[in-house]
Coordinates of C-alpha atoms and ligand atoms in Angstrom, one line a residue:
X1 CA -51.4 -26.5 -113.7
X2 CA -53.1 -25.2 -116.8
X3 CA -55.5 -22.6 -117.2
X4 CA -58.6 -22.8 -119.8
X5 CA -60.8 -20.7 -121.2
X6 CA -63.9 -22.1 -122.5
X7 CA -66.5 -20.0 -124.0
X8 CA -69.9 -21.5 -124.7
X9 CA -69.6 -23.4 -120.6
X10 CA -72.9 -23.3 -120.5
X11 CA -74.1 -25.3 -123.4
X12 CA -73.8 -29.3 -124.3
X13 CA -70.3 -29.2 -125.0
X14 CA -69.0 -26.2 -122.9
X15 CA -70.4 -28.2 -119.9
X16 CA -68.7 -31.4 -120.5
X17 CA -65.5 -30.4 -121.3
X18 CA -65.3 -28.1 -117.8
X19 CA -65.8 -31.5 -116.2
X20 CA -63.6 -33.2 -118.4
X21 CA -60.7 -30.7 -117.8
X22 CA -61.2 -30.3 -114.2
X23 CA -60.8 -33.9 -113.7
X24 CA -57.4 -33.2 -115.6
X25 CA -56.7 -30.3 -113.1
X26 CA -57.0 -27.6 -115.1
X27 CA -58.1 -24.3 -113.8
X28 CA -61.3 -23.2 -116.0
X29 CA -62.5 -20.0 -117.2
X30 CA -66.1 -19.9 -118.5
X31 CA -67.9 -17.3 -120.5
X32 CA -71.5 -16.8 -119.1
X33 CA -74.0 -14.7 -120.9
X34 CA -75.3 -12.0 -118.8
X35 CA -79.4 -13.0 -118.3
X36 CA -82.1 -11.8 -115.8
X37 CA -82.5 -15.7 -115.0
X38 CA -80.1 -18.5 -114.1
X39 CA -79.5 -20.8 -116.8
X40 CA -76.2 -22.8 -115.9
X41 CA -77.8 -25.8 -114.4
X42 CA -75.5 -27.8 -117.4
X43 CA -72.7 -27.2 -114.5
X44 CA -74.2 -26.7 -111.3
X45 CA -73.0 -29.8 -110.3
X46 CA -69.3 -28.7 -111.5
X47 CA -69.8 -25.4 -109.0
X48 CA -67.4 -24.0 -106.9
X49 CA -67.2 -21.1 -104.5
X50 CA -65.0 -18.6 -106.1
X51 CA -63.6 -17.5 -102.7
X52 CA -62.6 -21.1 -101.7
X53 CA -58.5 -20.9 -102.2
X54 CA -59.0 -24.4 -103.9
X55 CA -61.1 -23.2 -106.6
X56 CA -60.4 -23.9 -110.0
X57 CA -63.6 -23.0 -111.8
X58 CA -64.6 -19.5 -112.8
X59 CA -67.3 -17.6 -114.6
X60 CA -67.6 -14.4 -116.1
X61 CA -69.8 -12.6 -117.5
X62 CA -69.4 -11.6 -121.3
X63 CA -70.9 -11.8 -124.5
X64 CA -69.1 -12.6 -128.4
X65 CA -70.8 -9.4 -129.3
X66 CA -68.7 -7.5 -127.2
X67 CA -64.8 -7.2 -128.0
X68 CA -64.2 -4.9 -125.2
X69 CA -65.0 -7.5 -122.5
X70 CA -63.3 -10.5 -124.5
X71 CA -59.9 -8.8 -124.6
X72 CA -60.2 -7.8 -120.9
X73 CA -60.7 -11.7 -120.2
X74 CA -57.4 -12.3 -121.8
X75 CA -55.5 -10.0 -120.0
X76 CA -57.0 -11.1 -116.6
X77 CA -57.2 -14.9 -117.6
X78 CA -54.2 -15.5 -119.2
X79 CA -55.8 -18.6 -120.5
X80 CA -53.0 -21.5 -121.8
X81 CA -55.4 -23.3 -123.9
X82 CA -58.9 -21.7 -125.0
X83 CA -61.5 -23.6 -126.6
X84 CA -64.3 -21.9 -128.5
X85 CA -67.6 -23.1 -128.1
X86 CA -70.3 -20.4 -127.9
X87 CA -72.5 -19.3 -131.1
X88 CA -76.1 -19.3 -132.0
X89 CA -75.7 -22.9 -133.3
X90 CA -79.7 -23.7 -134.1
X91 CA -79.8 -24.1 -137.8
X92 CA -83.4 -23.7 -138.0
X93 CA -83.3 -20.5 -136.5
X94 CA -81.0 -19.2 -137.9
X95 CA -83.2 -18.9 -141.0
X96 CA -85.3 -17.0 -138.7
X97 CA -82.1 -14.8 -137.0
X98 CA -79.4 -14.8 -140.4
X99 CA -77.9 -11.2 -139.1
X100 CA -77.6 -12.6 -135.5
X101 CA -76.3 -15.7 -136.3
X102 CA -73.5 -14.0 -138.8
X103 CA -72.5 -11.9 -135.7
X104 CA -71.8 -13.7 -133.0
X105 CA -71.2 -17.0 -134.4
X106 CA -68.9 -15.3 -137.7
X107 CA -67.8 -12.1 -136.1
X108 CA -67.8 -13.6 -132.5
X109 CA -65.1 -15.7 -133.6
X110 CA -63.1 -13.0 -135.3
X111 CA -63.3 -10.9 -132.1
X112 CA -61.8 -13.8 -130.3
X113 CA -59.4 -13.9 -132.3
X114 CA -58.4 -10.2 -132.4
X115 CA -59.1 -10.8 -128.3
X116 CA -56.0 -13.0 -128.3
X117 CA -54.0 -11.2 -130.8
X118 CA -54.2 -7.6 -129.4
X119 CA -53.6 -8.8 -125.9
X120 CA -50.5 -10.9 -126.6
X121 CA -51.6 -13.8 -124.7
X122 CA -49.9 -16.9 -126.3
X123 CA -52.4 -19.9 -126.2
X124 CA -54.0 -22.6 -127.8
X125 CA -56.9 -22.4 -129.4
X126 CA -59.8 -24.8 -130.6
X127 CA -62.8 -23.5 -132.8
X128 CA -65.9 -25.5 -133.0
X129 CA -66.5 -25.7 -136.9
X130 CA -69.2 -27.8 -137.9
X131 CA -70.0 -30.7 -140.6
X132 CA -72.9 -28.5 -141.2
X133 CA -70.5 -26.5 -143.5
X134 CA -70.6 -29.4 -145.7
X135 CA -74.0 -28.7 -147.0
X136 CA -75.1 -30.6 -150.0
X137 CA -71.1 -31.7 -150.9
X138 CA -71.6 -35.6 -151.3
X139 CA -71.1 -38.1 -148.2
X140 CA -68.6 -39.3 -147.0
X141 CA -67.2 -35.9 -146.2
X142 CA -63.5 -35.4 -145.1
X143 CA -61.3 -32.9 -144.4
X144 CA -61.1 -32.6 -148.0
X145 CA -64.5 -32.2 -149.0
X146 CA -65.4 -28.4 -150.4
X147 CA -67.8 -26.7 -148.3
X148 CA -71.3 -26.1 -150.0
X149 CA -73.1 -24.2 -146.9
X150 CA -77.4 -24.4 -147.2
X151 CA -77.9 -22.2 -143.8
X152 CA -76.9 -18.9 -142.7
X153 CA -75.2 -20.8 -139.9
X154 CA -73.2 -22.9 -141.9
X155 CA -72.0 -20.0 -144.0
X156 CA -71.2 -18.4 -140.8
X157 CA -69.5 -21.3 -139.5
X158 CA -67.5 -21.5 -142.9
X159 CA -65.9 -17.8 -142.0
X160 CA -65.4 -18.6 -138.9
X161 CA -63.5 -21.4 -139.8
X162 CA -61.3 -19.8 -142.5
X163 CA -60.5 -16.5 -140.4
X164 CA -59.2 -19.3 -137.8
X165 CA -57.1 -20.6 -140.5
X166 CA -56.0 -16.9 -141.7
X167 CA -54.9 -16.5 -138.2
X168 CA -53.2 -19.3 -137.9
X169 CA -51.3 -18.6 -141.2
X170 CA -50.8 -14.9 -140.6
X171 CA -50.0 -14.8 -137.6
X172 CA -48.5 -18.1 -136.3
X173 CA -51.4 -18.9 -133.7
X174 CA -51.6 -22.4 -132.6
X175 CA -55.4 -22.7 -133.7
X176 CA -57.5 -25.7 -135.1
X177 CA -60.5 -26.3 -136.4
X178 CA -62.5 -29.1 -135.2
X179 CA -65.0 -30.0 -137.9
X180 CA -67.8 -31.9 -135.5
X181 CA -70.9 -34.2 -136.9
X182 CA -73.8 -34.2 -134.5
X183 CA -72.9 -35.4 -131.3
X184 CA -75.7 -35.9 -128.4
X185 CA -75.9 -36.8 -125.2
X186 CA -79.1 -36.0 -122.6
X187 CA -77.8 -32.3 -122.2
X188 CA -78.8 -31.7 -125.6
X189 CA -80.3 -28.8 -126.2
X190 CA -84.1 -29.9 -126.1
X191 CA -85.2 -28.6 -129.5
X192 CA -82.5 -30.4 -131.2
X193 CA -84.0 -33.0 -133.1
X194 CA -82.4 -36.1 -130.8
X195 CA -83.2 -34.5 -127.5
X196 CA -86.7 -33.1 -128.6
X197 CA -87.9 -37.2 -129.7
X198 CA -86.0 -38.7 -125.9
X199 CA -88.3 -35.9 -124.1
X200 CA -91.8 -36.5 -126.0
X201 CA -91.1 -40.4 -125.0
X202 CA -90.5 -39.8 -121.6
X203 CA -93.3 -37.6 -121.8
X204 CA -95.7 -40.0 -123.9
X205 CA -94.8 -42.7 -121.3
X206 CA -95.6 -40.4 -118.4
X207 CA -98.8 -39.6 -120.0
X208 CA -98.4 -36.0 -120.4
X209 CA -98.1 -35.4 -124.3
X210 CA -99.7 -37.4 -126.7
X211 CA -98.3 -35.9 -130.1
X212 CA -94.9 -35.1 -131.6
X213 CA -94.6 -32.8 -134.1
X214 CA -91.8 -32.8 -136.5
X215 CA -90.1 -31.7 -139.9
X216 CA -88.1 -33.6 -142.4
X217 CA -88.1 -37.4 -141.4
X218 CA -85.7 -38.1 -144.3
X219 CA -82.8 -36.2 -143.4
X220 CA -79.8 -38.5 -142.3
X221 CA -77.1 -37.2 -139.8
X222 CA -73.9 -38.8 -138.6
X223 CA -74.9 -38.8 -134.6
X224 CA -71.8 -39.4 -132.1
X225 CA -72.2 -39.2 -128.0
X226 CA -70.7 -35.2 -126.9
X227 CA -68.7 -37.0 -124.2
X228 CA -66.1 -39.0 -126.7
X229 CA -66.4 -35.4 -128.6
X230 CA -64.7 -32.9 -125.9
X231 CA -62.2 -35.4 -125.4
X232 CA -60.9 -35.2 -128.7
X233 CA -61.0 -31.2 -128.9
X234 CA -58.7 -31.4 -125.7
X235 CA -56.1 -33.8 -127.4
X236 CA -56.5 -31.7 -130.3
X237 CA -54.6 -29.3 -129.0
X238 CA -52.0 -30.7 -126.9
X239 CA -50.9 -31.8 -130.7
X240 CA -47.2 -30.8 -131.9
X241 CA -49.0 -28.5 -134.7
X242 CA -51.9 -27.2 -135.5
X243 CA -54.4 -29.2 -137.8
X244 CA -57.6 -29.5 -138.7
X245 CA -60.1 -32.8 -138.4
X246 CA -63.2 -34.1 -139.4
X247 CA -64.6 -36.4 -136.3
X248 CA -67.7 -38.4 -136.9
X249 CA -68.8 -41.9 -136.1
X250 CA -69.0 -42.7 -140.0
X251 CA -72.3 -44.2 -140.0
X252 CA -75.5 -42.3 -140.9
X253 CA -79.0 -43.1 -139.6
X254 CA -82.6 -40.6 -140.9
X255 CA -84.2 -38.7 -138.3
X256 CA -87.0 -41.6 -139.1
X257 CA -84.8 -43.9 -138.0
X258 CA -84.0 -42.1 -134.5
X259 CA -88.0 -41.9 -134.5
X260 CA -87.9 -45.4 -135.0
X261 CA -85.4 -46.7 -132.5
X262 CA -86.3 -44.3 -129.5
X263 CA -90.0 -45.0 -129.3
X264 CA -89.6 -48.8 -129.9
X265 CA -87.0 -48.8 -127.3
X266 CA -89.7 -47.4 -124.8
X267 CA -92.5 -49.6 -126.4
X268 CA -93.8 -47.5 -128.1
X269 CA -95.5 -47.3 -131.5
X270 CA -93.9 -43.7 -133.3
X271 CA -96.7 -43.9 -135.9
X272 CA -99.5 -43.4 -133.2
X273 CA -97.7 -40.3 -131.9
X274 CA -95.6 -38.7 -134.6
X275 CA -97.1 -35.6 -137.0
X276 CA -95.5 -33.2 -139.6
X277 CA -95.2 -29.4 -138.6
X278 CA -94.5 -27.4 -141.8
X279 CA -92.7 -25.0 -139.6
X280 CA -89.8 -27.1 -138.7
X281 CA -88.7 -28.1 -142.3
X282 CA -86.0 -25.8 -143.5
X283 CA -85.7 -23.5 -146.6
X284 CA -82.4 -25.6 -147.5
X285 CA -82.0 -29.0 -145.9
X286 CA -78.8 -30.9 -145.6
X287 CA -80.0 -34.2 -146.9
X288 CA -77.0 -36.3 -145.5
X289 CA -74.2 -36.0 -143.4
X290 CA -71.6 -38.9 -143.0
X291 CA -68.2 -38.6 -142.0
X292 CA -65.0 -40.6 -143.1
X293 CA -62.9 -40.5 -140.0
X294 CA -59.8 -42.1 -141.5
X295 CA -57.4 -39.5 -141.0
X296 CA -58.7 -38.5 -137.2
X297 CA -57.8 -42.8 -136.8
X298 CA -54.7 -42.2 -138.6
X299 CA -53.2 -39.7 -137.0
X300 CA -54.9 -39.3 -133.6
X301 CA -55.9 -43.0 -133.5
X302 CA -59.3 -41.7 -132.1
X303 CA -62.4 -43.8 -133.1
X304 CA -66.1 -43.4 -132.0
X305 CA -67.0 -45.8 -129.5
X306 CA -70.7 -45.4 -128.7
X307 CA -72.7 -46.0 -132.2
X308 CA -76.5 -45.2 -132.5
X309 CA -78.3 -48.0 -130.7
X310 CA -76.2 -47.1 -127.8
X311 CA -76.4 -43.6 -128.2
X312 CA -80.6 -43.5 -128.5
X313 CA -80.4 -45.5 -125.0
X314 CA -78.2 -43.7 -123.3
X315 CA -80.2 -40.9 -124.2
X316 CA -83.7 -42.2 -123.5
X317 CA -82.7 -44.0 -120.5
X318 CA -82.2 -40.7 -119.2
X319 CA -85.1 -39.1 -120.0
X320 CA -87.1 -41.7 -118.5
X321 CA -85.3 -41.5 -115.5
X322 CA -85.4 -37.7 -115.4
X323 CA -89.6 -38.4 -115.5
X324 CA -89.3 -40.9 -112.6
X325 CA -90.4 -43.5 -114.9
X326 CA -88.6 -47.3 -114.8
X327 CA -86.0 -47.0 -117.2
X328 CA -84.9 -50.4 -119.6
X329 CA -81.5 -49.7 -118.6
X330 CA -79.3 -50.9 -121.9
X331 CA -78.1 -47.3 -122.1
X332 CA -77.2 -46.7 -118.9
X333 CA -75.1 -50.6 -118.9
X334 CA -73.3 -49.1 -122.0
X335 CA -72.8 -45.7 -120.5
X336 CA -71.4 -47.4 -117.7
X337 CA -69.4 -49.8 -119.4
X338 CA -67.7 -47.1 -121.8
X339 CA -64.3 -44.9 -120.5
X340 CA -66.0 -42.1 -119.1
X341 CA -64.4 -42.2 -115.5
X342 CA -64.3 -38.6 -115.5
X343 CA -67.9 -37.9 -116.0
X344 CA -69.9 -37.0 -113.0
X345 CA -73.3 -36.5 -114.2
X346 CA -74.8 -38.0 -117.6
Ligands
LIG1 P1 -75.2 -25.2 -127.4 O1 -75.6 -26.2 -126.4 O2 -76.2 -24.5 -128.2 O3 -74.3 -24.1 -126.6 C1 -74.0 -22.9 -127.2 C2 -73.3 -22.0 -126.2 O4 -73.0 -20.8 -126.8 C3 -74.1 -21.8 -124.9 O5 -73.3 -21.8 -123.8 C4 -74.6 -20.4 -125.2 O6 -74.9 -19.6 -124.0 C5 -73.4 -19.8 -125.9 N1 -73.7 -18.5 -126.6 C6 -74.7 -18.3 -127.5 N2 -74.7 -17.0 -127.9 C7 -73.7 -16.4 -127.2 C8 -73.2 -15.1 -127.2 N3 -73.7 -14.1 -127.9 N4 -72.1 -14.8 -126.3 C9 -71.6 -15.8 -125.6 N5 -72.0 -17.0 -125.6 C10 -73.0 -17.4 -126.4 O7 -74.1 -25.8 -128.5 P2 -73.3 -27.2 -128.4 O8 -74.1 -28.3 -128.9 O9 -72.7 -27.3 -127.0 O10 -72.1 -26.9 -129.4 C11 -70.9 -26.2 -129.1 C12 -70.3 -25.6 -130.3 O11 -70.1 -26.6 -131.3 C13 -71.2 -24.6 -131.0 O12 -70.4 -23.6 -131.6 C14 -71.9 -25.4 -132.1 O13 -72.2 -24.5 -133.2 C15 -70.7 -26.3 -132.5 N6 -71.1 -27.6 -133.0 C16 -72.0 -28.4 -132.4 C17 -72.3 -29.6 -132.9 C18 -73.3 -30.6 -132.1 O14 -73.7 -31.5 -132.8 N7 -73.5 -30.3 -130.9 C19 -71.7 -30.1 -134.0 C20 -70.8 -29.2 -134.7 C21 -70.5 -28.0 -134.2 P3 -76.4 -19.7 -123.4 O15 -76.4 -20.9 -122.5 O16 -76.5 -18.4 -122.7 O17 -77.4 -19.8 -124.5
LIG2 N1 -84.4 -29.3 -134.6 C1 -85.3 -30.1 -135.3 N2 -86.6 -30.1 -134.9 N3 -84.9 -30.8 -136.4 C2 -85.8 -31.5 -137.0 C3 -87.1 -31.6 -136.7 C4 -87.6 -30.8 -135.6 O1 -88.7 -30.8 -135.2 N4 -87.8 -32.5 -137.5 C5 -86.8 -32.9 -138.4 N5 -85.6 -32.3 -138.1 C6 -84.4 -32.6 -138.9 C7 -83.7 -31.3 -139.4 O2 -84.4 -30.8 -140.5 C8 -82.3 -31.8 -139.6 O3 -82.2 -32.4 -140.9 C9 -82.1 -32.9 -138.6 O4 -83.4 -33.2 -138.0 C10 -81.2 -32.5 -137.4 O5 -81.6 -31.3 -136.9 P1 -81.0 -30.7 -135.6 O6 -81.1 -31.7 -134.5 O7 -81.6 -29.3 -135.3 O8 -79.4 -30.5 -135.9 P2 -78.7 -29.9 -137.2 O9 -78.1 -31.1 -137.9 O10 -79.5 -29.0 -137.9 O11 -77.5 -29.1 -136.5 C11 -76.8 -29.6 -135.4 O12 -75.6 -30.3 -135.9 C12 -74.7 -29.4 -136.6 C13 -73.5 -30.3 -137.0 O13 -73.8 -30.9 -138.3 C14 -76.4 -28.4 -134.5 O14 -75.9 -28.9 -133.3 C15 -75.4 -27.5 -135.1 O15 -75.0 -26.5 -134.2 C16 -74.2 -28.4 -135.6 O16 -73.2 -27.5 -136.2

């Protein structure tokens, strides 16, 4: 039985690969950020009473700005496979928050990495690197494209990402960088772009918002569905050697678009609803994001399955579910139609 430790459990991704890899019977580690409030209801459902003999998911407390604590989780965890999720990964803010950002999504990484190194521990790992990096380099990007970061989060990303190569150079760790386009799903974060537009509809519907307020309508973003995502970081490593990939669906749609599809979806009109707030454009935008997934095909023969129609259902369906409103249903027949028989919980 394999043992995993995934920091980040508590966000998008974190939560669905805990369920993914307990369904492959891993045991699983999390990293939970110490707060005065609950906030893991991303894996409630997943829960399980640490003094039940039959437990095989754990949480402890820690924090990437804190070394001490990371190595200690090594040593107690002894973790086979560890997969990187955690950073302060809103762009926006961090324009807002650049130190922050540079520390525990840069630095957090490097401490992670000098986690594993000082404690001896051999394992896997994965690090969540981002298409974000990619900044203004010209679509389709590839795992050959040079990064051009525009955010303090992408440059941070970009060290991250090179320190995991250093490491992997230097020091013959089994480590690889999984450069990730957007990828959605209803546990989005709700002041992503995606999950902030599937919320005002349900709320619109329901009557209790009239207005949305957005930034930039004109960006374009390669959008994928989180659940096809952790699958790949897990066969990522179970790889001879280490590598890195670009996954993306290898379309693009505009924020507009999303707009577009979401509302009219729910029968709605966007334009009645929809207004610009200066405060969410950016300093620096990334104006479009597409990925050319050929060599993830190639090699991994992994392909995107839900596209954007399907993915702005899947996502709204929810939503209107969540507000107890009659749902049209398409994205729930295409959720349910798709290979996600681990999935216990959209
Ligand atoms: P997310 O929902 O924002 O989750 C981030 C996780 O990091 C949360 O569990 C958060 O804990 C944790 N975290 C934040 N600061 C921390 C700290 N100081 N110490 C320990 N944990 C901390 O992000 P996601 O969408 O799941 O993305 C997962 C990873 O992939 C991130 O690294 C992100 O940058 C990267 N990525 C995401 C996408 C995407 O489209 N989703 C694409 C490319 C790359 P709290 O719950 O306590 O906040
Ligand atoms: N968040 C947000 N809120 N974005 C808006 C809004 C708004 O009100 N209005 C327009 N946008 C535009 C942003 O300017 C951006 O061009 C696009 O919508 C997507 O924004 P986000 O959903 O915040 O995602 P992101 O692309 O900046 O970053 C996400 O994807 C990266 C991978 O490329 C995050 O998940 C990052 O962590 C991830 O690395």
């Amino acid at each position: 039985m394999k043992v995993a430790l995934i920091t980040g459990i508590t966000g998008q991704d974190g939560s669905y690969l805990a369920e993914f890899l307990l369904a492959k019977a891993y045991t699983v580690h999390g990293l939970v950020r110490r707060a005065s409030t609950f906030h893991t209801d991303r894996i409630d459902h997943l829960y399980q009473d640490p003094h039940d003999s039959k437990a095989r998911l754990f949480l402890h407390y820690g924090d990437l700005a804190d070394s001490g604590q990371l190595t200690n989780l090594f040593y107690e965890v002894k973790p086979d496979e560890v997969y990187h999720l955690g950073a302060q990964s809103h762009v926006r803010v961090s324009f807002d928050m650049p130190d922050y950002t540079g520390d525990v999504t840069g630095l957090g990484t490097v401490r992670l990495l000098e986690a594993i190194r000082k404690s001896g521990v051999r394992c896997r790992l994965y690090q969540a690197s981002s298409s974000e990096m990619f900044g203004a380099a010209p679509a389709p990007q590839s795992e050959t494209t040079p990064f051009q970061p525009r955010s303090p989060y992408a440059a941070a990303k970009v060290y991250a990402h090179w320190m995991v190569r250093n490491y992997r150079e230097g020091y013959g760790l089994f480590a690889c960088n999984g450069i990730l386009f957007n990828h959605e799903s209803p546990r989005r974060g709700e002041t992503f772009v995606t999950r902030k537009i599937t919320r005002a509809v349900a709320a619109i519907k329901a009557g209790r918002q009239q207005t949305l307020y957005l930034g930039n309508l004109d960006a374009r973003r390669d959008w994928g569905y989180a659940p096809e995502y952790v699958e790949l970081m897990w066969r990522m490593l179970q790889m001879t050697a280490p590598q890195d990939f670009v996954f993306g669906t290898g379309e693009t749609h505009s924020v507009r678009e999303f707009v577009e599809a979401a509302f009219g979806y729910a029968g709605l009109d966007w334009r009645e609803h929809v207004k610009l707030d200066q405060r969410y454009l950016r300093p620096t935008e990334v104006e479009l994001l597409k990925a050319d997934p050929s060599n993830v095909k190639r090699q991994l023969g992994w392909e995107a399955h839900v596209r954007f129609a399907d993915l702005v259902r899947i996502m709204v369906d929810a939503e209107l579910e969540t507000a107890g409103l009659p749902a049209p249903g398409e994205g729930k027949r295409a959720f349910d139609a798709g290979r996600f028989g681990w999935l216990r919980r959209p």
